[in-house]
Coordinates of N, CA and C in Angstrom, one line a residue:
M1 N 0.8 -1.2 0.0 CA 0.0 0.0 0.0 C 0.9 1.2 0.0
R2 N 2.0 1.2 0.8 CA 2.9 2.4 0.9 C 3.5 2.6 -0.5
K3 N 4.0 1.6 -1.1 CA 4.6 1.7 -2.5 C 3.6 2.3 -3.5
T4 N 2.4 1.8 -3.4 CA 1.4 2.2 -4.4 C 1.1 3.7 -4.2
T5 N 1.0 4.2 -2.9 CA 0.8 5.6 -2.6 C 1.9 6.5 -3.1
L6 N 3.2 6.0 -2.9 CA 4.3 6.8 -3.3 C 4.4 6.9 -4.8
A7 N 4.1 5.8 -5.5 CA 4.1 5.8 -7.0 C 3.0 6.7 -7.5
F8 N 1.8 6.8 -6.9 CA 0.8 7.7 -7.3 C 1.2 9.1 -7.1
L9 N 1.9 9.4 -6.0 CA 2.3 10.8 -5.7 C 3.4 11.2 -6.7
I10 N 4.3 10.3 -7.1 CA 5.3 10.6 -8.1 C 4.7 11.0 -9.4
T11 N 3.7 10.1 -9.8 CA 3.1 10.4 -11.1 C 2.3 11.7 -11.1
T12 N 1.6 12.0 -10.0 CA 0.8 13.2 -10.0 C 1.6 14.4 -10.0
L13 N 2.7 14.5 -9.2 CA 3.5 15.7 -9.1 C 4.3 15.9 -10.4
L14 N 4.7 14.9 -11.0 CA 5.5 15.1 -12.3 C 4.6 15.5 -13.4
A15 N 3.3 15.0 -13.4 CA 2.4 15.3 -14.4 C 2.0 16.8 -14.4
L16 N 2.0 17.4 -13.2 CA 1.7 18.8 -13.0 C 2.8 19.7 -13.3
A17 N 4.1 19.2 -13.3 CA 5.2 20.1 -13.6 C 5.3 20.3 -15.1
S18 N 6.0 21.4 -15.5 CA 6.2 21.7 -16.9 C 7.3 20.9 -17.5
P19 N 7.1 20.5 -18.8 CA 8.1 19.7 -19.5 C 9.5 20.4 -19.5
A20 N 10.6 19.7 -19.4 CA 11.9 20.3 -19.3 C 12.8 19.8 -20.5
Q21 N 12.8 18.5 -20.8 CA 13.7 18.1 -21.8 C 13.3 16.7 -22.3
A22 N 13.5 16.5 -23.6 CA 13.2 15.2 -24.2 C 14.3 14.2 -24.0
I23 N 14.0 13.0 -23.7 CA 15.0 11.9 -23.5 C 14.5 10.7 -24.2
T24 N 15.4 9.6 -24.1 CA 15.1 8.4 -24.8 C 15.2 7.2 -23.8
L25 N 14.2 6.3 -23.8 CA 14.3 5.1 -23.0 C 14.4 3.9 -24.0
S26 N 15.3 3.0 -23.6 CA 15.5 1.8 -24.5 C 15.6 0.6 -23.6
L27 N 15.2 -0.6 -24.2 CA 15.5 -1.9 -23.7 C 16.7 -2.5 -24.5
E28 N 17.7 -2.9 -23.8 CA 18.9 -3.4 -24.5 C 19.3 -4.8 -24.0
P29 N 19.7 -5.7 -24.9 CA 19.9 -5.4 -26.3 C 18.6 -5.2 -27.1
A30 N 18.7 -4.5 -28.2 CA 17.5 -4.3 -29.0 C 16.9 -5.5 -29.6
S31 N 17.8 -6.5 -29.9 CA 17.3 -7.8 -30.5 C 18.2 -8.9 -30.0
S32 N 17.6 -10.1 -29.9 CA 18.4 -11.2 -29.4 C 17.8 -12.5 -30.1
T33 N 18.7 -13.5 -30.3 CA 18.2 -14.8 -30.8 C 18.2 -15.7 -29.5
V34 N 17.0 -16.3 -29.3 CA 16.8 -17.1 -28.1 C 16.2 -18.4 -28.4
N35 N 16.2 -19.3 -27.4 CA 15.5 -20.6 -27.5 C 14.8 -20.9 -26.2
P36 N 13.8 -21.8 -26.2 CA 13.1 -22.1 -24.9 C 14.1 -22.5 -23.8
G37 N 13.9 -22.0 -22.6 CA 14.8 -22.3 -21.5 C 15.9 -21.3 -21.3
N38 N 16.2 -20.5 -22.3 CA 17.2 -19.4 -22.2 C 16.8 -18.4 -21.2
S39 N 17.8 -17.9 -20.4 CA 17.6 -16.8 -19.5 C 18.0 -15.5 -20.3
V40 N 17.2 -14.5 -20.2 CA 17.4 -13.2 -20.9 C 17.4 -12.1 -19.9
A41 N 18.4 -11.2 -19.9 CA 18.5 -10.0 -19.1 C 18.4 -8.8 -20.0
L42 N 17.4 -7.9 -19.8 CA 17.2 -6.7 -20.5 C 17.5 -5.5 -19.7
D43 N 18.3 -4.6 -20.1 CA 18.6 -3.4 -19.4 C 17.7 -2.3 -19.9
L44 N 17.0 -1.6 -18.9 CA 16.2 -0.4 -19.2 C 17.2 0.8 -19.1
T45 N 17.5 1.4 -20.2 CA 18.4 2.5 -20.2 C 17.8 3.9 -20.5
V46 N 18.4 4.9 -20.0 CA 17.9 6.3 -20.3 C 19.1 7.0 -20.9
S47 N 18.8 7.8 -21.9 CA 19.8 8.6 -22.6 C 19.2 10.0 -22.9
G48 N 20.1 11.0 -23.2 CA 19.7 12.3 -23.5 C 19.7 13.3 -22.3
L49 N 20.2 12.8 -21.2 CA 20.3 13.7 -20.0 C 21.6 14.5 -20.1
G50 N 21.8 15.4 -19.2 CA 23.1 16.1 -19.1 C 24.2 15.2 -18.7
D51 N 25.4 15.4 -19.1 CA 26.6 14.6 -18.8 C 27.2 15.2 -17.5
H52 N 26.9 14.6 -16.4 CA 27.3 15.2 -15.1 C 27.0 16.6 -14.9
T53 N 25.8 17.0 -15.5 CA 25.3 18.3 -15.3 C 23.8 18.2 -15.5
A54 N 23.1 19.3 -15.2 CA 21.6 19.3 -15.4 C 21.3 19.2 -16.9
P55 N 20.1 18.5 -17.2 CA 19.2 17.9 -16.3 C 19.6 16.5 -15.9
S56 N 19.4 16.1 -14.7 CA 19.6 14.8 -14.2 C 18.3 14.2 -13.9
L57 N 18.2 12.9 -13.7 CA 16.9 12.2 -13.5 C 16.7 11.9 -12.0
G58 N 15.6 12.4 -11.5 CA 15.3 12.3 -10.1 C 14.2 11.3 -9.8
A59 N 13.4 10.9 -10.8 CA 12.3 10.0 -10.5 C 11.8 9.4 -11.9
F60 N 11.4 8.2 -11.8 CA 10.7 7.6 -13.0 C 9.7 6.6 -12.6
D61 N 8.7 6.4 -13.5 CA 7.6 5.4 -13.3 C 7.3 4.9 -14.7
V62 N 7.7 3.6 -15.0 CA 7.7 3.0 -16.3 C 7.0 1.7 -16.2
D63 N 6.2 1.4 -17.3 CA 5.6 0.1 -17.4 C 6.3 -0.7 -18.5
I64 N 6.6 -2.0 -18.3 CA 7.2 -2.9 -19.2 C 6.2 -4.0 -19.6
G65 N 5.8 -4.0 -20.9 CA 4.9 -5.0 -21.3 C 5.5 -6.1 -22.1
Y66 N 5.0 -7.4 -21.8 CA 5.6 -8.6 -22.4 C 4.5 -9.6 -22.6
D67 N 4.7 -10.6 -23.4 CA 3.8 -11.7 -23.6 C 4.1 -12.9 -22.6
P68 N 3.2 -13.1 -21.6 CA 3.5 -14.1 -20.6 C 3.4 -15.5 -21.2
A69 N 2.8 -15.7 -22.4 CA 2.8 -17.0 -23.0 C 4.1 -17.4 -23.6
K70 N 5.0 -16.4 -23.8 CA 6.3 -16.7 -24.4 C 7.5 -16.4 -23.5
L71 N 7.2 -15.6 -22.4 CA 8.3 -15.2 -21.5 C 7.8 -15.4 -20.0
N72 N 8.6 -15.8 -19.2 CA 8.4 -15.8 -17.7 C 9.2 -14.7 -17.1
F73 N 8.6 -13.8 -16.4 CA 9.4 -12.7 -15.7 C 9.8 -13.3 -14.4
T74 N 11.1 -13.1 -14.1 CA 11.7 -13.7 -12.8 C 12.2 -12.7 -11.8
G75 N 12.3 -11.4 -12.2 CA 12.7 -10.4 -11.3 C 13.4 -9.2 -11.9
Y76 N 13.7 -8.2 -11.1 CA 14.4 -7.0 -11.6 C 15.4 -6.5 -10.5
A77 N 16.3 -5.7 -11.0 CA 17.2 -5.0 -10.1 C 17.4 -3.5 -10.5
L78 N 17.2 -2.6 -9.6 CA 17.3 -1.2 -10.0 C 18.8 -0.8 -10.0
G79 N 19.1 0.2 -10.9 CA 20.5 0.7 -10.9 C 20.7 1.6 -9.6
T80 N 21.9 2.2 -9.5 CA 22.3 2.9 -8.3 C 22.5 4.4 -8.6
L81 N 22.2 4.9 -9.8 CA 22.5 6.3 -10.2 C 21.4 7.3 -9.8
L82 N 20.3 6.8 -9.2 CA 19.3 7.7 -8.6 C 19.6 7.6 -7.1
G83 N 20.6 6.9 -6.7 CA 20.8 6.7 -5.3 C 20.7 5.2 -4.9
D84 N 21.4 4.8 -3.9 CA 21.4 3.4 -3.4 C 20.2 3.2 -2.5
V85 N 19.2 2.4 -2.9 CA 18.0 2.1 -2.1 C 18.4 1.5 -0.8
S86 N 19.4 0.6 -0.7 CA 19.8 0.0 0.5 C 20.4 1.0 1.5
L87 N 20.9 2.1 1.0 CA 21.4 3.2 1.9 C 20.4 4.3 2.2
G88 N 19.2 4.1 1.8 CA 18.2 5.1 2.0 C 18.3 6.4 1.1
E89 N 19.0 6.2 0.0 CA 19.2 7.4 -0.9 C 18.1 7.5 -1.9
A90 N 17.3 6.4 -2.0 CA 16.2 6.4 -3.0 C 15.1 5.4 -2.5
F91 N 13.9 5.6 -3.0 CA 12.8 4.7 -2.7 C 12.5 3.9 -3.9
D92 N 12.4 2.6 -3.8 CA 11.9 1.7 -4.8 C 10.4 1.6 -4.6
T93 N 9.7 2.3 -5.5 CA 8.2 2.3 -5.4 C 7.6 1.4 -6.5
S94 N 8.3 0.5 -7.0 CA 7.8 -0.4 -8.1 C 6.8 -1.3 -7.5
T95 N 5.8 -1.6 -8.3 CA 4.8 -2.6 -7.8 C 5.0 -4.0 -8.5
G96 N 6.0 -4.1 -9.4 CA 6.3 -5.4 -10.0 C 5.3 -5.8 -11.1
D97 N 5.2 -7.1 -11.2 CA 4.4 -7.7 -12.3 C 2.9 -7.6 -11.9
S98 N 2.1 -7.5 -13.0 CA 0.7 -7.4 -12.8 C 0.0 -8.8 -12.5
T99 N -1.2 -8.8 -12.2 CA -2.0 -10.0 -12.1 C -3.3 -9.9 -12.9
P100 N -3.4 -10.7 -14.0 CA -2.4 -11.7 -14.5 C -1.2 -11.1 -15.0
P101 N -0.1 -11.9 -15.2 CA 1.2 -11.3 -15.6 C 1.2 -10.7 -17.0
G102 N 2.2 -9.8 -17.2 CA 2.3 -9.2 -18.6 C 2.6 -7.8 -18.6
L103 N 2.5 -7.1 -17.4 CA 2.8 -5.7 -17.3 C 3.6 -5.4 -16.0
I104 N 4.8 -5.0 -16.1 CA 5.7 -4.8 -15.0 C 5.8 -3.3 -14.7
D105 N 5.5 -2.9 -13.5 CA 5.7 -1.5 -13.1 C 7.0 -1.3 -12.4
L106 N 7.9 -0.4 -12.9 CA 9.2 -0.1 -12.3 C 9.1 1.4 -12.0
A107 N 9.4 1.8 -10.7 CA 9.3 3.2 -10.3 C 10.3 3.4 -9.2
E108 N 11.0 4.5 -9.3 CA 12.0 4.9 -8.3 C 12.0 6.4 -8.0
L109 N 12.1 6.8 -6.8 CA 12.2 8.2 -6.4 C 13.5 8.5 -5.7
S110 N 14.3 9.4 -6.2 CA 15.6 9.7 -5.6 C 15.4 10.7 -4.4
L111 N 16.2 10.5 -3.4 CA 16.2 11.4 -2.2 C 17.4 12.3 -2.3
L112 N 18.3 12.1 -3.3 CA 19.5 12.9 -3.4 C 19.1 14.3 -4.0
E113 N 19.8 15.3 -3.6 CA 19.6 16.6 -4.2 C 20.3 16.8 -5.5
P114 N 19.8 17.7 -6.4 CA 20.3 17.7 -7.7 C 21.7 18.3 -7.8
D115 N 22.0 19.3 -7.1 CA 23.4 19.9 -7.2 C 23.7 20.6 -5.8
S116 N 25.0 21.0 -5.8 CA 25.5 21.7 -4.6 C 25.1 23.1 -4.5
I117 N 24.6 23.7 -5.5 CA 24.2 25.1 -5.5 C 22.8 25.4 -5.0
N118 N 21.9 24.5 -5.4 CA 20.5 24.7 -5.0 C 20.1 23.7 -3.9
C119 N 21.1 23.2 -3.1 CA 20.8 22.2 -2.1 C 20.2 22.8 -0.9
F120 N 19.6 22.0 0.0 CA 19.1 22.4 1.3 C 19.9 21.8 2.4
F121 N 20.1 20.4 2.3 CA 20.9 19.8 3.3 C 22.4 19.8 2.9
C122 N 22.7 19.8 1.6 CA 24.1 20.0 1.1 C 25.1 19.0 1.6
T123 N 24.7 17.7 1.6 CA 25.5 16.7 2.1 C 26.1 15.8 1.0
G124 N 25.5 15.8 -0.2 CA 25.9 15.0 -1.3 C 25.7 13.5 -1.0
P125 N 25.9 12.6 -2.0 CA 26.3 13.0 -3.4 C 25.1 13.6 -4.1
Y126 N 25.4 14.3 -5.2 CA 24.4 15.1 -5.9 C 24.1 14.4 -7.3
L127 N 22.9 14.4 -7.7 CA 22.5 13.7 -8.9 C 23.3 14.2 -10.1
D128 N 23.5 15.5 -10.2 CA 24.3 16.1 -11.4 C 25.7 15.5 -11.4
D129 N 26.3 15.3 -10.2 CA 27.7 14.8 -10.2 C 27.8 13.3 -10.5
I130 N 26.8 12.5 -10.2 CA 27.0 11.1 -10.3 C 26.4 10.5 -11.6
Q131 N 25.5 11.3 -12.3 CA 24.9 10.8 -13.5 C 25.5 11.2 -14.8
P132 N 25.9 10.2 -15.7 CA 26.3 10.6 -17.0 C 25.0 10.8 -17.9
S133 N 25.2 11.1 -19.2 CA 24.1 11.3 -20.0 C 23.3 10.1 -20.3
S134 N 23.9 8.9 -20.2 CA 23.2 7.6 -20.4 C 23.6 6.6 -19.4
F135 N 22.6 5.9 -18.8 CA 22.9 4.9 -17.8 C 21.7 3.9 -17.7
V136 N 22.0 2.8 -16.9 CA 21.0 1.8 -16.7 C 20.1 2.1 -15.6
L137 N 18.8 2.2 -15.8 CA 17.8 2.4 -14.7 C 17.5 1.1 -14.0
A138 N 17.4 0.0 -14.7 CA 17.0 -1.3 -14.1 C 17.3 -2.4 -15.1
T139 N 17.5 -3.6 -14.5 CA 17.7 -4.8 -15.3 C 16.6 -5.8 -15.0
L140 N 15.9 -6.3 -16.1 CA 14.8 -7.2 -16.0 C 15.2 -8.6 -16.4
D141 N 14.8 -9.6 -15.7 CA 15.2 -11.0 -16.0 C 14.0 -11.8 -16.5
F142 N 14.2 -12.5 -17.6 CA 13.1 -13.4 -18.1 C 13.7 -14.8 -18.4
I143 N 12.8 -15.7 -18.6 CA 13.1 -17.1 -19.1 C 12.2 -17.3 -20.3
V144 N 12.7 -17.7 -21.4 CA 12.0 -18.0 -22.6 C 11.2 -19.3 -22.5
T145 N 9.9 -19.4 -22.8 CA 9.1 -20.6 -22.7 C 9.0 -21.2 -24.0
G146 N 8.4 -22.5 -24.0 CA 8.1 -23.2 -25.2 C 7.0 -22.5 -26.0
G147 N 6.3 -21.5 -25.5 CA 5.3 -20.8 -26.2 C 5.8 -20.0 -27.4
L148 N 7.1 -19.8 -27.4 CA 7.8 -19.1 -28.5 C 8.2 -20.1 -29.5
A149 N 7.4 -20.3 -30.6 CA 7.6 -21.3 -31.6 C 8.7 -21.0 -32.5
P150 N 9.3 -22.0 -33.1 CA 10.4 -21.8 -34.1 C 9.9 -20.8 -35.2
G151 N 10.8 -19.8 -35.4 CA 10.5 -18.8 -36.4 C 9.7 -17.6 -35.9
Q152 N 9.3 -17.7 -34.7 CA 8.5 -16.6 -34.1 C 9.4 -15.6 -33.3
S153 N 8.8 -14.4 -33.1 CA 9.5 -13.4 -32.3 C 8.5 -12.8 -31.3
T154 N 9.0 -12.2 -30.2 CA 8.2 -11.6 -29.2 C 8.8 -10.3 -28.8
Q155 N 8.0 -9.2 -28.6 CA 8.5 -7.9 -28.3 C 8.2 -7.5 -26.9
V156 N 9.2 -6.9 -26.2 CA 9.1 -6.3 -24.9 C 9.0 -4.8 -25.0
D157 N 8.0 -4.2 -24.6 CA 7.7 -2.8 -24.8 C 7.8 -1.9 -23.6
I158 N 7.9 -0.6 -23.8 CA 8.1 0.4 -22.8 C 6.9 1.4 -22.9
A159 N 6.3 1.7 -21.7 CA 5.3 2.8 -21.6 C 5.7 3.7 -20.4
V160 N 5.7 5.0 -20.7 CA 6.2 5.9 -19.6 C 4.9 6.5 -18.9
Q161 N 4.9 6.3 -17.6 CA 3.9 7.0 -16.7 C 4.4 8.4 -16.3
A162 N 5.7 8.5 -15.9 CA 6.2 9.7 -15.4 C 7.7 9.7 -15.4
L163 N 8.4 10.8 -15.7 CA 9.8 11.0 -15.6 C 10.0 12.4 -15.0
G164 N 11.0 12.6 -14.1 CA 11.2 13.9 -13.6 C 12.7 14.2 -13.3
D165 N 13.1 15.4 -13.4 CA 14.5 15.8 -13.1 C 14.7 15.9 -11.6
G166 N 15.9 16.4 -11.2 CA 16.2 16.5 -9.8 C 15.4 17.5 -9.0
F167 N 14.7 18.4 -9.8 CA 13.9 19.5 -9.1 C 12.4 19.2 -9.2
G168 N 12.1 18.0 -9.8 CA 10.7 17.6 -9.9 C 10.0 18.1 -11.2
N169 N 10.8 18.7 -12.1 CA 10.2 19.1 -13.4 C 10.0 17.9 -14.3
S170 N 9.0 17.9 -15.1 CA 8.7 16.8 -15.9 C 9.7 16.7 -17.1
L171 N 10.1 15.5 -17.4 CA 10.9 15.2 -18.6 C 10.1 14.4 -19.6
T172 N 10.3 14.7 -20.9 CA 9.5 14.0 -21.9 C 10.3 12.9 -22.6
A173 N 9.8 11.7 -22.7 CA 10.5 10.7 -23.4 C 10.0 10.7 -24.8
D174 N 10.8 11.2 -25.8 CA 10.3 11.3 -27.2 C 10.6 10.1 -28.0
T175 N 11.4 9.2 -27.5 CA 11.7 7.9 -28.2 C 11.7 6.8 -27.2
L176 N 10.9 5.7 -27.5 CA 10.9 4.5 -26.7 C 11.3 3.3 -27.6
N177 N 12.4 2.7 -27.3 CA 13.0 1.6 -28.1 C 12.7 0.2 -27.4
P178 N 11.9 -0.6 -28.0 CA 11.6 -1.9 -27.4 C 12.8 -2.9 -27.7
S179 N 12.6 -4.1 -27.2 CA 13.5 -5.2 -27.4 C 12.8 -6.4 -28.1
V180 N 13.3 -7.0 -29.1 CA 12.7 -8.1 -29.9 C 13.5 -9.3 -29.6
L181 N 12.9 -10.4 -29.2 CA 13.5 -11.7 -29.0 C 13.0 -12.6 -30.1
R182 N 13.9 -13.3 -30.8 CA 13.6 -14.2 -31.9 C 14.1 -15.6 -31.7
R183 N 13.2 -16.5 -32.0 CA 13.6 -17.9 -32.0 C 13.9 -18.4 -33.4
P184 N 15.1 -19.0 -33.7 CA 15.4 -19.4 -35.1 C 14.3 -20.4 -35.6
A185 N 14.2 -20.3 -36.9 CA 13.3 -21.3 -37.6 C 13.9 -22.7 -37.5
A186 N 13.0 -23.7 -37.5 CA 13.5 -25.1 -37.5 C 14.3 -25.3 -38.8
P187 N 15.5 -26.0 -38.7 CA 16.3 -26.2 -39.9 C 15.7 -27.2 -40.8
P188 N 15.8 -27.0 -42.1 CA 15.3 -28.0 -43.1 C 16.0 -29.3 -43.1
P189 N 15.5 -30.4 -43.5 CA 16.2 -31.7 -43.5 C 17.4 -31.6 -44.5
P190 N 18.5 -32.2 -44.2 CA 19.7 -32.2 -45.1 C 19.3 -32.6 -46.5
S191 N 19.8 -31.8 -47.5 CA 19.4 -32.1 -48.9 C 20.2 -33.3 -49.4
G192 N 21.3 -33.6 -48.9 CA 22.1 -34.7 -49.4 C 21.8 -36.1 -48.9
V193 N 20.8 -36.2 -48.0 CA 20.5 -37.5 -47.4 C 19.2 -38.0 -48.1
P194 N 19.1 -39.1 -48.8 CA 17.9 -39.6 -49.4 C 16.8 -39.9 -48.4
E195 N 15.6 -39.5 -48.7 CA 14.4 -39.8 -47.9 C 14.1 -41.3 -47.9
P196 N 13.4 -41.8 -46.9 CA 13.1 -43.2 -46.8 C 12.5 -43.8 -48.1
A197 N 11.6 -43.1 -48.7 CA 10.9 -43.6 -49.9 C 12.0 -43.8 -51.0
T198 N 12.9 -42.9 -51.1 CA 14.0 -43.0 -52.1 C 14.9 -44.2 -51.9
L199 N 15.2 -44.4 -50.6 CA 16.0 -45.5 -50.3 C 15.3 -46.8 -50.6
M200 N 14.0 -46.9 -50.4 CA 13.3 -48.1 -50.8 C 13.3 -48.4 -52.3
L201 N 13.1 -47.3 -53.1 CA 13.2 -47.5 -54.5 C 14.6 -47.9 -55.0
L202 N 15.6 -47.4 -54.4 CA 17.0 -47.8 -54.7 C 17.2 -49.2 -54.4
G203 N 16.7 -49.7 -53.3 CA 16.8 -51.1 -52.9 C 16.1 -52.0 -53.9
I204 N 14.9 -51.6 -54.3 CA 14.2 -52.5 -55.3 C 15.0 -52.5 -56.6
G205 N 15.5 -51.4 -57.0 CA 16.3 -51.3 -58.3 C 17.5 -52.2 -58.2
M206 N 18.2 -52.2 -57.1 CA 19.4 -53.0 -56.9 C 19.1 -54.5 -56.9
A207 N 17.9 -54.8 -56.3 CA 17.5 -56.2 -56.3 C 17.2 -56.7 -57.7
W208 N 16.6 -55.9 -58.6 CA 16.3 -56.3 -59.9 C 17.6 -56.4 -60.7
L209 N 18.5 -55.5 -60.5 CA 19.8 -55.6 -61.2 C 20.5 -56.9 -60.9
R210 N 20.5 -57.3 -59.6 CA 21.2 -58.6 -59.2 C 20.5 -59.8 -59.8
R211 N 19.2 -59.7 -59.9 CA 18.4 -60.8 -60.5 C 18.8 -61.0 -61.9
F212 N 18.8 -59.9 -62.7 CA 19.1 -60.0 -64.1 C 20.6 -60.4 -64.3
S213 N 21.4 -60.0 -63.4 CA 22.9 -60.3 -63.6 C 23.1 -61.8 -63.4
H214 N 22.3 -62.5 -62.6 CA 22.4 -63.9 -62.4 C 21.7 -64.8 -63.4
A215 N 20.8 -64.1 -64.2 CA 20.0 -64.8 -65.2 C 20.9 -65.3 -66.4

């Protein structure tokens, strides 16, 4: 309940703030070749921020959509560049996978101040100092199921609920890059090996040749 309330507050506050800068969210790798039973780790990355300068990312709320008939979601891990959750530098307000599965909510709120100039507590570390222009927000883990048939592909998508900088201003994600997982098509039978019917005809032909050779 506490996580749900915090996630709602993040979304509401960021929606009211004015847009500040367009950024890109991606799932990486963008494409992979997989087979049933394979473990797949996808990084949710952000790019287009300032490189150790404003704007930095102070909060995000993102939904990850996938096909539960083809993938099993096994867990996620947040990055540390909004602050270390275990040290109380950020709140993990994610609600995880939906019921029924297929939509994963990832949300985090940083408690770090954006910079040393506009700070209140001024204890650091500061978001502008620790964040490059591109970094990993979270890593999601899946297992490929037999529901992904040979020659088929499945896509993992991103939907943004809210993004905000270190001051609470809204950030706009102008590009969302999904990840596509493909299972190779079943290989065709080897062309150089005769099929059973061909072998039978060859056998009959050889028998007739032997018969006439003894006649």
